[in-house]
């Protein structure tokens, strides 16, 4: 017996924009481990260069070993196609562990395939719950956690949710927030301000807006109401709005035009540009999950246009405030919050840039983080 351990094959599955910043720090950590072979599968759920390629290159993620090119479709079709195309890869590579990230369709689909083949599943960003079953992401979270052997939680409340659902404590690892790892890694290059593409932004105080949830953008009445208030706010602060493709389709469908100079519409921008933009802003108005956390970490006020959040710590300890998708509520919340930065920013336990290192310690060395 040589005493050398057999290499561990870890297969990461990503597919949609918010997955990439969670994968990046883990790919770096696993690359440092000689005993690990790390395979990356991209499902192709997101396929436009601005939704995928610029994140892979901007975050120095190794080129995915394969792309399932599933593209956009209904939830059932997209999930089924990912499963059909991912199963043969699992059968061929027989990974020891399949890692899935966040709460998108690619996450739940890959977890289902792996679990049914008896492959251990690790869920990065486990235990978050909005308790809102109208959100497809909530279904993905619950299904994925139920199938997972390693549940890597970003905050203590996430562990509490899992224990309340009967998940054994040994499976739950409170590792911290991997997305904050990516932010921390980029911070030194963000201090210099906005990148070239955004150099004209920031000459006057501004608010960053991102909206893409079906509940906010799919109904023309709700979307129109939100746009009306944003137009009003743009008379007092510049409104900078990088538009998600789903939202772009809806804006074109209602024939909406930006109302004058106070409104800057952008194509989706890179992670680095987005963080630079957020850091220089007076306020972020969003329905994104990740931005709720990034603004808390940076101390920037955030108004989240949703009735609930799976990230309550951003409200109880951070800078986040929830508002209903109604004009009057949004107008009031924005005016109360803008310019009120928290300095120093809130410090959340284990949002320290080392979450991926802890995950690698669990997977490779059998560590446990309570
Ligand atoms: C998905 C995730 C959501 C996440 C979001 C981040 C699910 C259920 N939803 O929502 O949790 O917050 O990604 O971006 O997994 N489209 C393009 N180009 C692309 C990708 C999509 O134009 O590269 C358009 C298509 O019209 C598509 C629509 O956007 O039908 C929606 O894409 P989809 O991946 O289904 O959901 P997202 O809204 O992006």
mmCIF file of C-alpha atoms and ligand atoms in Angstrom:
data_model
loop_
_atom_site.group_PDB
_atom_site.id
_atom_site.type_symbol
_atom_site.label_atom_id
_atom_site.label_comp_id
_atom_site.label_asym_id
_atom_site.label_seq_id
_atom_site.Cartn_x
_atom_site.Cartn_y
_atom_site.Cartn_z
ATOM 1 C CA UNK A 1 0.000 0.000 0.000
ATOM 2 C CA UNK A 2 1.450 3.366 -1.002
ATOM 3 C CA UNK A 3 -0.754 5.303 1.430
ATOM 4 C CA UNK A 4 -1.645 7.779 -1.334
ATOM 5 C CA UNK A 5 -5.280 8.662 -1.582
ATOM 6 C CA UNK A 6 -7.111 8.017 -4.855
ATOM 7 C CA UNK A 7 -7.935 11.290 -6.614
ATOM 8 C CA UNK A 8 -11.351 12.650 -5.743
ATOM 9 C CA UNK A 9 -13.447 13.590 -8.760
ATOM 10 C CA UNK A 10 -15.640 16.586 -7.985
ATOM 11 C CA UNK A 11 -18.022 17.697 -10.704
ATOM 12 C CA UNK A 12 -19.486 21.213 -10.513
ATOM 13 C CA UNK A 13 -22.652 22.048 -12.422
ATOM 14 C CA UNK A 14 -23.409 25.673 -13.287
ATOM 15 C CA UNK A 15 -25.705 27.219 -15.819
ATOM 16 C CA UNK A 16 -27.066 30.630 -14.945
ATOM 17 C CA UNK A 17 -25.446 33.973 -14.187
ATOM 18 C CA UNK A 18 -25.624 33.858 -10.372
ATOM 19 C CA UNK A 19 -23.887 30.453 -10.349
ATOM 20 C CA UNK A 20 -20.609 31.702 -11.746
ATOM 21 C CA UNK A 21 -19.542 33.961 -8.866
ATOM 22 C CA UNK A 22 -20.218 31.049 -6.491
ATOM 23 C CA UNK A 23 -18.168 28.611 -8.554
ATOM 24 C CA UNK A 24 -15.131 30.895 -9.048
ATOM 25 C CA UNK A 25 -13.681 30.788 -5.502
ATOM 26 C CA UNK A 26 -14.303 27.065 -5.209
ATOM 27 C CA UNK A 27 -12.605 26.342 -8.537
ATOM 28 C CA UNK A 28 -9.568 28.236 -7.224
ATOM 29 C CA UNK A 29 -9.529 26.279 -3.967
ATOM 30 C CA UNK A 30 -9.995 22.891 -5.608
ATOM 31 C CA UNK A 31 -7.237 23.635 -8.130
ATOM 32 C CA UNK A 32 -4.841 23.951 -5.197
ATOM 33 C CA UNK A 33 -5.670 20.455 -3.999
ATOM 34 C CA UNK A 34 -3.449 17.940 -5.752
ATOM 35 C CA UNK A 35 -5.763 15.085 -4.858
ATOM 36 C CA UNK A 36 -8.780 16.580 -6.650
ATOM 37 C CA UNK A 37 -9.880 16.359 -10.245
ATOM 38 C CA UNK A 38 -12.431 19.147 -10.717
ATOM 39 C CA UNK A 39 -14.726 18.885 -13.724
ATOM 40 C CA UNK A 40 -17.009 21.784 -14.672
ATOM 41 C CA UNK A 41 -20.246 21.238 -16.587
ATOM 42 C CA UNK A 42 -22.138 24.273 -17.943
ATOM 43 C CA UNK A 43 -25.775 23.469 -18.672
ATOM 44 C CA UNK A 44 -26.227 26.367 -21.099
ATOM 45 C CA UNK A 45 -29.299 27.673 -19.207
ATOM 46 C CA UNK A 46 -27.778 31.097 -19.814
ATOM 47 C CA UNK A 47 -26.051 31.387 -23.160
ATOM 48 C CA UNK A 48 -25.725 35.062 -24.168
ATOM 49 C CA UNK A 49 -22.147 36.274 -23.832
ATOM 50 C CA UNK A 50 -23.204 38.955 -21.315
ATOM 51 C CA UNK A 51 -24.978 36.363 -19.155
ATOM 52 C CA UNK A 52 -22.263 33.713 -19.218
ATOM 53 C CA UNK A 53 -18.983 34.198 -21.093
ATOM 54 C CA UNK A 54 -18.081 37.559 -19.510
ATOM 55 C CA UNK A 55 -18.474 36.002 -16.070
ATOM 56 C CA UNK A 56 -16.358 32.974 -16.879
ATOM 57 C CA UNK A 57 -13.527 35.102 -18.222
ATOM 58 C CA UNK A 58 -13.946 37.981 -15.753
ATOM 59 C CA UNK A 59 -13.768 35.620 -12.801
ATOM 60 C CA UNK A 60 -10.914 33.512 -14.221
ATOM 61 C CA UNK A 61 -13.029 30.374 -14.152
ATOM 62 C CA UNK A 62 -11.434 27.473 -16.046
ATOM 63 C CA UNK A 63 -13.181 26.729 -19.338
ATOM 64 C CA UNK A 64 -16.075 24.319 -18.624
ATOM 65 C CA UNK A 65 -15.258 20.761 -19.671
ATOM 66 C CA UNK A 66 -18.592 20.542 -21.413
ATOM 67 C CA UNK A 67 -21.693 22.576 -22.232
ATOM 68 C CA UNK A 68 -25.115 20.941 -22.405
ATOM 69 C CA UNK A 69 -26.490 23.847 -24.519
ATOM 70 C CA UNK A 70 -30.018 23.486 -23.158
ATOM 71 C CA UNK A 71 -30.979 27.145 -23.707
ATOM 72 C CA UNK A 72 -34.296 28.711 -22.676
ATOM 73 C CA UNK A 73 -37.539 26.752 -22.424
ATOM 74 C CA UNK A 74 -40.409 26.186 -20.009
ATOM 75 C CA UNK A 75 -39.350 25.019 -16.550
ATOM 76 C CA UNK A 76 -40.306 21.396 -17.221
ATOM 77 C CA UNK A 77 -38.590 21.317 -20.597
ATOM 78 C CA UNK A 78 -35.436 23.017 -19.384
ATOM 79 C CA UNK A 79 -35.179 20.817 -16.287
ATOM 80 C CA UNK A 80 -35.843 17.650 -18.292
ATOM 81 C CA UNK A 81 -33.294 18.530 -20.958
ATOM 82 C CA UNK A 82 -30.604 19.197 -18.368
ATOM 83 C CA UNK A 83 -31.365 15.841 -16.740
ATOM 84 C CA UNK A 84 -31.290 13.946 -20.031
ATOM 85 C CA UNK A 85 -27.996 15.468 -21.085
ATOM 86 C CA UNK A 86 -26.317 15.381 -17.683
ATOM 87 C CA UNK A 87 -27.028 11.733 -16.866
ATOM 88 C CA UNK A 88 -24.670 10.235 -19.492
ATOM 89 C CA UNK A 89 -21.880 12.518 -18.270
ATOM 90 C CA UNK A 90 -22.328 11.256 -14.727
ATOM 91 C CA UNK A 91 -22.382 7.673 -15.969
ATOM 92 C CA UNK A 92 -19.198 8.203 -17.949
ATOM 93 C CA UNK A 93 -17.197 10.136 -15.324
ATOM 94 C CA UNK A 94 -18.653 8.575 -12.183
ATOM 95 C CA UNK A 95 -17.756 11.595 -10.025
ATOM 96 C CA UNK A 96 -17.422 11.104 -6.263
ATOM 97 C CA UNK A 97 -19.367 14.284 -5.597
ATOM 98 C CA UNK A 98 -21.584 16.548 -7.703
ATOM 99 C CA UNK A 99 -21.580 20.150 -6.514
ATOM 100 C CA UNK A 100 -24.537 22.376 -7.334
ATOM 101 C CA UNK A 101 -24.896 26.091 -6.648
ATOM 102 C CA UNK A 102 -27.732 28.372 -5.591
ATOM 103 C CA UNK A 103 -31.335 27.862 -6.637
ATOM 104 C CA UNK A 104 -31.713 27.935 -10.411
ATOM 105 C CA UNK A 105 -33.231 25.195 -12.561
ATOM 106 C CA UNK A 106 -29.783 23.812 -13.375
ATOM 107 C CA UNK A 107 -29.187 23.304 -9.638
ATOM 108 C CA UNK A 108 -32.241 21.136 -8.969
ATOM 109 C CA UNK A 109 -31.988 19.224 -12.266
ATOM 110 C CA UNK A 110 -28.369 18.195 -11.687
ATOM 111 C CA UNK A 111 -29.021 17.257 -8.049
ATOM 112 C CA UNK A 112 -31.862 14.949 -9.119
ATOM 113 C CA UNK A 113 -29.682 13.171 -11.672
ATOM 114 C CA UNK A 114 -26.777 12.679 -9.268
ATOM 115 C CA UNK A 115 -28.907 11.536 -6.325
ATOM 116 C CA UNK A 116 -30.678 8.930 -8.442
ATOM 117 C CA UNK A 117 -27.343 7.539 -9.576
ATOM 118 C CA UNK A 118 -26.203 7.261 -5.960
ATOM 119 C CA UNK A 119 -23.623 10.042 -6.358
ATOM 120 C CA UNK A 120 -23.200 12.284 -3.342
ATOM 121 C CA UNK A 121 -24.523 15.819 -3.822
ATOM 122 C CA UNK A 122 -23.091 18.980 -2.274
ATOM 123 C CA UNK A 123 -25.265 22.087 -2.267
ATOM 124 C CA UNK A 124 -23.453 25.395 -2.103
ATOM 125 C CA UNK A 125 -25.818 27.984 -0.579
ATOM 126 C CA UNK A 126 -28.085 25.492 1.168
ATOM 127 C CA UNK A 127 -30.878 26.191 3.624
ATOM 128 C CA UNK A 128 -32.188 29.521 2.323
ATOM 129 C CA UNK A 129 -35.985 29.741 2.471
ATOM 130 C CA UNK A 130 -38.397 32.458 1.382
ATOM 131 C CA UNK A 131 -41.382 30.200 2.241
ATOM 132 C CA UNK A 132 -42.942 31.539 -0.946
ATOM 133 C CA UNK A 133 -43.950 28.616 -3.141
ATOM 134 C CA UNK A 134 -44.849 30.903 -6.014
ATOM 135 C CA UNK A 135 -41.120 31.373 -6.597
ATOM 136 C CA UNK A 136 -39.573 28.673 -8.801
ATOM 137 C CA UNK A 137 -36.337 29.169 -6.874
ATOM 138 C CA UNK A 138 -37.990 28.123 -3.576
ATOM 139 C CA UNK A 139 -39.010 24.814 -5.129
ATOM 140 C CA UNK A 140 -35.467 24.364 -6.457
ATOM 141 C CA UNK A 141 -33.979 25.112 -3.019
ATOM 142 C CA UNK A 142 -36.152 22.656 -1.123
ATOM 143 C CA UNK A 143 -35.738 19.861 -3.659
ATOM 144 C CA UNK A 144 -31.976 20.335 -3.874
ATOM 145 C CA UNK A 145 -31.478 20.410 -0.116
ATOM 146 C CA UNK A 146 -33.570 17.274 0.333
ATOM 147 C CA UNK A 147 -31.298 15.442 -2.116
ATOM 148 C CA UNK A 148 -27.994 16.729 -0.763
ATOM 149 C CA UNK A 149 -25.423 14.969 1.403
ATOM 150 C CA UNK A 150 -23.336 18.079 2.059
ATOM 151 C CA UNK A 151 -25.328 21.218 2.839
ATOM 152 C CA UNK A 152 -23.091 24.286 2.810
ATOM 153 C CA UNK A 153 -24.914 27.147 4.489
ATOM 154 C CA UNK A 154 -24.085 30.866 4.217
ATOM 155 C CA UNK A 155 -25.675 31.938 7.518
ATOM 156 C CA UNK A 156 -26.927 30.484 10.805
ATOM 157 C CA UNK A 157 -30.596 30.980 9.895
ATOM 158 C CA UNK A 158 -30.079 28.666 6.907
ATOM 159 C CA UNK A 159 -28.843 25.916 9.234
ATOM 160 C CA UNK A 160 -31.854 26.484 11.502
ATOM 161 C CA UNK A 161 -34.189 26.050 8.506
ATOM 162 C CA UNK A 162 -32.552 22.757 7.596
ATOM 163 C CA UNK A 163 -32.643 21.358 11.116
ATOM 164 C CA UNK A 164 -36.325 22.346 11.378
ATOM 165 C CA UNK A 165 -36.917 20.257 8.239
ATOM 166 C CA UNK A 166 -35.206 17.283 9.824
ATOM 167 C CA UNK A 167 -31.813 17.432 8.090
ATOM 168 C CA UNK A 168 -29.182 15.735 10.245
ATOM 169 C CA UNK A 169 -26.689 18.140 11.820
ATOM 170 C CA UNK A 170 -23.706 16.157 10.465
ATOM 171 C CA UNK A 171 -24.750 17.078 6.924
ATOM 172 C CA UNK A 172 -24.940 20.807 7.607
ATOM 173 C CA UNK A 173 -21.739 22.839 7.292
ATOM 174 C CA UNK A 174 -21.867 26.523 8.188
ATOM 175 C CA UNK A 175 -19.114 27.641 5.824
ATOM 176 C CA UNK A 176 -20.174 31.248 5.126
ATOM 177 C CA UNK A 177 -20.990 33.000 1.893
ATOM 178 C CA UNK A 178 -19.059 31.958 -1.236
ATOM 179 C CA UNK A 179 -20.376 34.868 -3.268
ATOM 180 C CA UNK A 180 -18.771 37.210 -0.775
ATOM 181 C CA UNK A 181 -15.513 35.301 -1.435
ATOM 182 C CA UNK A 182 -15.734 36.505 -5.048
ATOM 183 C CA UNK A 183 -16.481 40.043 -3.936
ATOM 184 C CA UNK A 184 -13.587 40.075 -1.466
ATOM 185 C CA UNK A 185 -11.226 38.762 -4.164
ATOM 186 C CA UNK A 186 -12.243 41.574 -6.516
ATOM 187 C CA UNK A 187 -12.257 44.404 -3.956
ATOM 188 C CA UNK A 188 -8.674 45.584 -4.589
ATOM 189 C CA UNK A 189 -9.430 46.189 -8.295
ATOM 190 C CA UNK A 190 -12.751 47.864 -7.544
ATOM 191 C CA UNK A 191 -11.348 50.670 -5.438
ATOM 192 C CA UNK A 192 -10.306 52.491 -8.609
ATOM 193 C CA UNK A 193 -13.950 53.148 -9.567
ATOM 194 C CA UNK A 194 -15.997 52.195 -12.604
ATOM 195 C CA UNK A 195 -14.509 50.515 -15.631
ATOM 196 C CA UNK A 196 -14.147 52.096 -19.052
ATOM 197 C CA UNK A 197 -17.666 51.257 -20.219
ATOM 198 C CA UNK A 198 -19.233 53.050 -17.288
ATOM 199 C CA UNK A 199 -16.954 56.054 -17.004
ATOM 200 C CA UNK A 200 -19.780 58.522 -17.611
ATOM 201 C CA UNK A 201 -21.836 57.132 -14.765
ATOM 202 C CA UNK A 202 -21.306 58.699 -11.385
ATOM 203 C CA UNK A 203 -20.928 62.338 -12.397
ATOM 204 C CA UNK A 204 -24.022 62.904 -10.279
ATOM 205 C CA UNK A 205 -25.448 60.789 -7.430
ATOM 206 C CA UNK A 206 -27.121 57.700 -8.782
ATOM 207 C CA UNK A 207 -29.286 54.703 -7.957
ATOM 208 C CA UNK A 208 -28.651 51.258 -9.461
ATOM 209 C CA UNK A 209 -31.751 49.300 -10.495
ATOM 210 C CA UNK A 210 -32.032 45.612 -11.425
ATOM 211 C CA UNK A 211 -35.386 43.890 -11.900
ATOM 212 C CA UNK A 212 -35.924 40.478 -13.458
ATOM 213 C CA UNK A 213 -38.233 38.347 -11.282
ATOM 214 C CA UNK A 214 -41.329 37.149 -13.139
ATOM 215 C CA UNK A 215 -43.453 38.623 -10.305
ATOM 216 C CA UNK A 216 -42.131 42.122 -11.088
ATOM 217 C CA UNK A 217 -41.614 42.130 -14.837
ATOM 218 C CA UNK A 218 -44.031 39.652 -16.439
ATOM 219 C CA UNK A 219 -47.235 41.544 -15.649
ATOM 220 C CA UNK A 220 -47.348 44.776 -17.709
ATOM 221 C CA UNK A 221 -49.367 46.562 -14.986
ATOM 222 C CA UNK A 222 -46.836 45.785 -12.231
ATOM 223 C CA UNK A 223 -43.858 46.579 -14.454
ATOM 224 C CA UNK A 224 -45.465 49.807 -15.701
ATOM 225 C CA UNK A 225 -46.152 50.925 -12.110
ATOM 226 C CA UNK A 226 -42.544 50.319 -11.076
ATOM 227 C CA UNK A 227 -41.182 52.126 -14.155
ATOM 228 C CA UNK A 228 -43.389 55.138 -13.407
ATOM 229 C CA UNK A 229 -41.861 55.519 -9.936
ATOM 230 C CA UNK A 230 -38.332 54.976 -11.257
ATOM 231 C CA UNK A 231 -38.985 57.761 -13.773
ATOM 232 C CA UNK A 232 -40.051 60.039 -10.907
ATOM 233 C CA UNK A 233 -36.954 59.130 -8.895
ATOM 234 C CA UNK A 234 -34.757 59.827 -11.937
ATOM 235 C CA UNK A 235 -35.564 63.522 -11.543
ATOM 236 C CA UNK A 236 -33.710 63.506 -8.211
ATOM 237 C CA UNK A 237 -30.980 60.897 -8.809
ATOM 238 C CA UNK A 238 -29.575 59.363 -11.969
ATOM 239 C CA UNK A 239 -31.165 55.919 -12.421
ATOM 240 C CA UNK A 240 -28.746 53.349 -13.866
ATOM 241 C CA UNK A 241 -30.523 50.200 -15.019
ATOM 242 C CA UNK A 242 -28.610 47.212 -16.461
ATOM 243 C CA UNK A 243 -31.420 45.272 -18.118
ATOM 244 C CA UNK A 244 -31.727 41.474 -17.783
ATOM 245 C CA UNK A 245 -32.768 39.760 -21.058
ATOM 246 C CA UNK A 246 -36.115 38.672 -19.575
ATOM 247 C CA UNK A 247 -36.837 42.296 -18.624
ATOM 248 C CA UNK A 248 -35.617 43.531 -22.015
ATOM 249 C CA UNK A 249 -38.228 41.366 -23.731
ATOM 250 C CA UNK A 250 -40.952 42.800 -21.450
ATOM 251 C CA UNK A 251 -39.843 46.417 -21.943
ATOM 252 C CA UNK A 252 -39.970 45.981 -25.700
ATOM 253 C CA UNK A 253 -43.390 44.311 -25.460
ATOM 254 C CA UNK A 254 -44.899 47.336 -23.687
ATOM 255 C CA UNK A 255 -43.038 49.760 -25.967
ATOM 256 C CA UNK A 256 -41.307 51.493 -23.071
ATOM 257 C CA UNK A 257 -38.772 54.264 -23.717
ATOM 258 C CA UNK A 258 -36.361 55.672 -21.138
ATOM 259 C CA UNK A 259 -37.732 59.041 -19.985
ATOM 260 C CA UNK A 260 -34.889 61.454 -20.662
ATOM 261 C CA UNK A 261 -31.328 61.986 -19.470
ATOM 262 C CA UNK A 262 -31.943 60.933 -15.879
ATOM 263 C CA UNK A 263 -32.261 57.303 -16.935
ATOM 264 C CA UNK A 264 -29.293 55.248 -18.148
ATOM 265 C CA UNK A 265 -30.251 51.871 -19.619
ATOM 266 C CA UNK A 266 -27.431 49.344 -20.026
ATOM 267 C CA UNK A 267 -27.081 45.858 -21.438
ATOM 268 C CA UNK A 268 -26.241 43.269 -18.729
ATOM 269 C CA UNK A 269 -22.779 44.150 -17.383
ATOM 270 C CA UNK A 270 -19.887 42.136 -16.005
ATOM 271 C CA UNK A 271 -19.613 41.218 -12.336
ATOM 272 C CA UNK A 272 -16.710 43.590 -11.855
ATOM 273 C CA UNK A 273 -18.548 46.505 -13.499
ATOM 274 C CA UNK A 274 -21.638 45.743 -11.460
ATOM 275 C CA UNK A 275 -19.773 45.773 -8.170
ATOM 276 C CA UNK A 276 -17.961 48.981 -9.153
ATOM 277 C CA UNK A 277 -21.324 50.541 -9.983
ATOM 278 C CA UNK A 278 -22.890 49.414 -6.718
ATOM 279 C CA UNK A 279 -19.971 50.669 -4.645
ATOM 280 C CA UNK A 280 -20.351 54.173 -6.039
ATOM 281 C CA UNK A 281 -24.131 54.315 -5.734
ATOM 282 C CA UNK A 282 -26.469 56.001 -3.262
ATOM 283 C CA UNK A 283 -28.932 53.104 -3.310
ATOM 284 C CA UNK A 284 -29.655 49.807 -5.044
ATOM 285 C CA UNK A 285 -33.231 48.920 -5.992
ATOM 286 C CA UNK A 286 -33.402 45.251 -6.906
ATOM 287 C CA UNK A 287 -35.150 41.910 -6.830
ATOM 288 C CA UNK A 288 -31.917 39.921 -7.079
ATOM 289 C CA UNK A 289 -30.813 37.581 -4.306
ATOM 290 C CA UNK A 290 -27.106 38.249 -4.654
ATOM 291 C CA UNK A 291 -27.365 42.025 -4.584
ATOM 292 C CA UNK A 292 -29.121 41.905 -1.227
ATOM 293 C CA UNK A 293 -25.991 40.275 0.166
ATOM 294 C CA UNK A 294 -23.427 42.357 -1.721
ATOM 295 C CA UNK A 295 -25.021 45.649 -0.647
ATOM 296 C CA UNK A 296 -25.094 44.479 2.970
ATOM 297 C CA UNK A 297 -21.428 43.540 2.808
ATOM 298 C CA UNK A 298 -20.547 46.925 1.282
ATOM 299 C CA UNK A 299 -22.853 48.957 3.557
ATOM 300 C CA UNK A 300 -24.853 50.346 0.613
ATOM 301 C CA UNK A 301 -28.608 50.823 1.205
ATOM 302 C CA UNK A 302 -30.754 48.332 -0.670
ATOM 303 C CA UNK A 303 -34.489 48.296 -1.365
ATOM 304 C CA UNK A 304 -35.681 44.869 -2.476
ATOM 305 C CA UNK A 305 -38.912 44.846 -4.442
ATOM 306 C CA UNK A 306 -40.314 41.608 -3.069
ATOM 307 C CA UNK A 307 -42.744 40.655 -0.313
ATOM 308 C CA UNK A 308 -40.234 38.235 1.244
ATOM 309 C CA UNK A 309 -36.613 37.184 1.150
ATOM 310 C CA UNK A 310 -34.718 33.933 1.616
ATOM 311 C CA UNK A 311 -31.868 36.080 2.959
ATOM 312 C CA UNK A 312 -33.419 37.601 6.119
ATOM 313 C CA UNK A 313 -30.032 38.346 7.651
ATOM 314 C CA UNK A 314 -29.637 41.158 5.087
ATOM 315 C CA UNK A 315 -32.647 42.850 6.708
ATOM 316 C CA UNK A 316 -32.015 42.043 10.366
ATOM 317 C CA UNK A 317 -28.285 42.782 10.341
ATOM 318 C CA UNK A 318 -27.677 44.400 6.968
ATOM 319 C CA UNK A 319 -28.821 47.315 4.847
ATOM 320 C CA UNK A 320 -31.737 45.649 3.073
ATOM 321 C CA UNK A 321 -35.375 46.647 3.245
ATOM 322 C CA UNK A 322 -38.271 44.827 1.550
ATOM 323 C CA UNK A 323 -41.024 46.704 -0.266
ATOM 324 C CA UNK A 324 -44.124 45.507 -2.070
ATOM 325 C CA UNK A 325 -44.106 46.090 -5.853
ATOM 326 C CA UNK A 326 -46.289 49.183 -5.427
ATOM 327 C CA UNK A 327 -45.331 52.664 -6.504
ATOM 328 C CA UNK A 328 -46.033 54.527 -3.268
ATOM 329 C CA UNK A 329 -44.114 51.990 -1.145
ATOM 330 C CA UNK A 330 -41.110 52.058 -3.481
ATOM 331 C CA UNK A 331 -41.029 55.851 -3.678
ATOM 332 C CA UNK A 332 -41.105 56.226 0.108
ATOM 333 C CA UNK A 333 -38.529 53.494 0.773
ATOM 334 C CA UNK A 334 -36.103 54.870 -1.835
ATOM 335 C CA UNK A 335 -36.269 58.411 -0.453
ATOM 336 C CA UNK A 336 -35.775 57.196 3.104
ATOM 337 C CA UNK A 337 -32.793 55.029 2.213
ATOM 338 C CA UNK A 338 -30.696 56.825 -0.379
ATOM 339 C CA UNK A 339 -27.379 58.175 0.712
ATOM 340 C CA UNK A 340 -27.584 56.406 4.092
ATOM 341 C CA UNK A 341 -24.519 54.217 3.838
ATOM 342 C CA UNK A 342 -23.472 52.137 6.813
ATOM 343 C CA UNK A 343 -19.928 52.971 7.757
ATOM 344 C CA UNK A 344 -18.335 50.725 8.817
ATOM 345 C CA UNK A 345 -20.431 48.195 6.894
ATOM 346 C CA UNK A 346 -22.238 45.447 8.825
ATOM 347 C CA UNK A 347 -20.070 42.431 9.587
ATOM 348 C CA UNK A 348 -21.886 39.135 9.067
ATOM 349 C CA UNK A 349 -20.456 35.992 10.625
ATOM 350 C CA UNK A 350 -18.278 34.031 8.141
ATOM 351 C CA UNK A 351 -18.816 36.434 5.258
ATOM 352 C CA UNK A 352 -15.078 36.776 5.255
ATOM 353 C CA UNK A 353 -13.755 35.561 1.903
ATOM 354 C CA UNK A 354 -12.948 32.066 3.192
ATOM 355 C CA UNK A 355 -16.144 30.092 2.576
ATOM 356 C CA UNK A 356 -14.750 28.177 -0.414
ATOM 357 C CA UNK A 357 -11.674 27.203 1.578
ATOM 358 C CA UNK A 358 -13.969 25.735 4.250
ATOM 359 C CA UNK A 359 -15.943 23.819 1.622
ATOM 360 C CA UNK A 360 -12.728 22.347 0.234
ATOM 361 C CA UNK A 361 -11.714 21.381 3.781
ATOM 362 C CA UNK A 362 -15.015 19.528 4.212
ATOM 363 C CA UNK A 363 -14.839 17.743 0.864
ATOM 364 C CA UNK A 364 -11.157 16.863 0.894
ATOM 365 C CA UNK A 365 -10.248 16.551 4.571
ATOM 366 C CA UNK A 366 -13.531 15.621 6.221
ATOM 367 C CA UNK A 367 -13.674 18.854 8.267
ATOM 368 C CA UNK A 368 -16.944 19.956 9.849
ATOM 369 C CA UNK A 369 -18.005 23.574 10.408
ATOM 370 C CA UNK A 370 -20.758 24.035 12.945
HETATM 371 C C1 LIG B 1 -32.780 32.578 -13.928
HETATM 372 C C2 LIG B 1 -33.093 31.922 -12.582
HETATM 373 C C3 LIG B 1 -33.211 32.992 -11.516
HETATM 374 C C4 LIG B 1 -31.981 33.867 -11.475
HETATM 375 C C5 LIG B 1 -31.731 34.430 -12.866
HETATM 376 C C6 LIG B 1 -30.481 35.257 -12.897
HETATM 377 C C7 LIG B 1 -34.440 29.848 -12.668
HETATM 378 C C8 LIG B 1 -35.771 29.294 -12.402
HETATM 379 N N1 LIG B 1 -34.362 31.202 -12.620
HETATM 380 O O1 LIG B 1 -33.880 33.401 -14.256
HETATM 381 O O2 LIG B 1 -33.350 32.359 -10.238
HETATM 382 O O3 LIG B 1 -32.177 34.911 -10.551
HETATM 383 O O4 LIG B 1 -31.599 33.344 -13.793
HETATM 384 O O5 LIG B 1 -30.260 35.811 -14.142
HETATM 385 O O6 LIG B 1 -33.503 29.118 -12.891
HETATM 386 N N2 LIG B 1 -32.500 34.819 -21.836
HETATM 387 C C9 LIG B 1 -31.677 35.378 -22.783
HETATM 388 N N3 LIG B 1 -30.356 35.043 -22.767
HETATM 389 C C10 LIG B 1 -29.813 34.202 -21.858
HETATM 390 C C11 LIG B 1 -30.659 33.629 -20.899
HETATM 391 C C12 LIG B 1 -31.992 33.959 -20.894
HETATM 392 O O7 LIG B 1 -32.108 36.157 -23.607
HETATM 393 O O8 LIG B 1 -28.595 33.960 -21.912
HETATM 394 C C13 LIG B 1 -33.930 35.216 -21.819
HETATM 395 C C14 LIG B 1 -34.826 34.266 -22.565
HETATM 396 O O9 LIG B 1 -35.835 35.015 -23.134
HETATM 397 C C15 LIG B 1 -35.395 33.417 -21.451
HETATM 398 C C16 LIG B 1 -35.505 34.409 -20.306
HETATM 399 O O10 LIG B 1 -34.372 35.268 -20.471
HETATM 400 O O11 LIG B 1 -36.611 32.833 -21.791
HETATM 401 C C17 LIG B 1 -35.481 33.785 -18.963
HETATM 402 O O12 LIG B 1 -34.323 32.960 -18.797
HETATM 403 P P1 LIG B 1 -34.327 31.777 -17.695
HETATM 404 O O13 LIG B 1 -32.981 31.177 -17.609
HETATM 405 O O14 LIG B 1 -35.495 30.890 -17.943
HETATM 406 O O15 LIG B 1 -34.679 32.516 -16.358
HETATM 407 P P2 LIG B 1 -34.113 33.873 -15.739
HETATM 408 O O16 LIG B 1 -35.225 34.855 -15.710
HETATM 409 O O17 LIG B 1 -32.832 34.285 -16.393
#
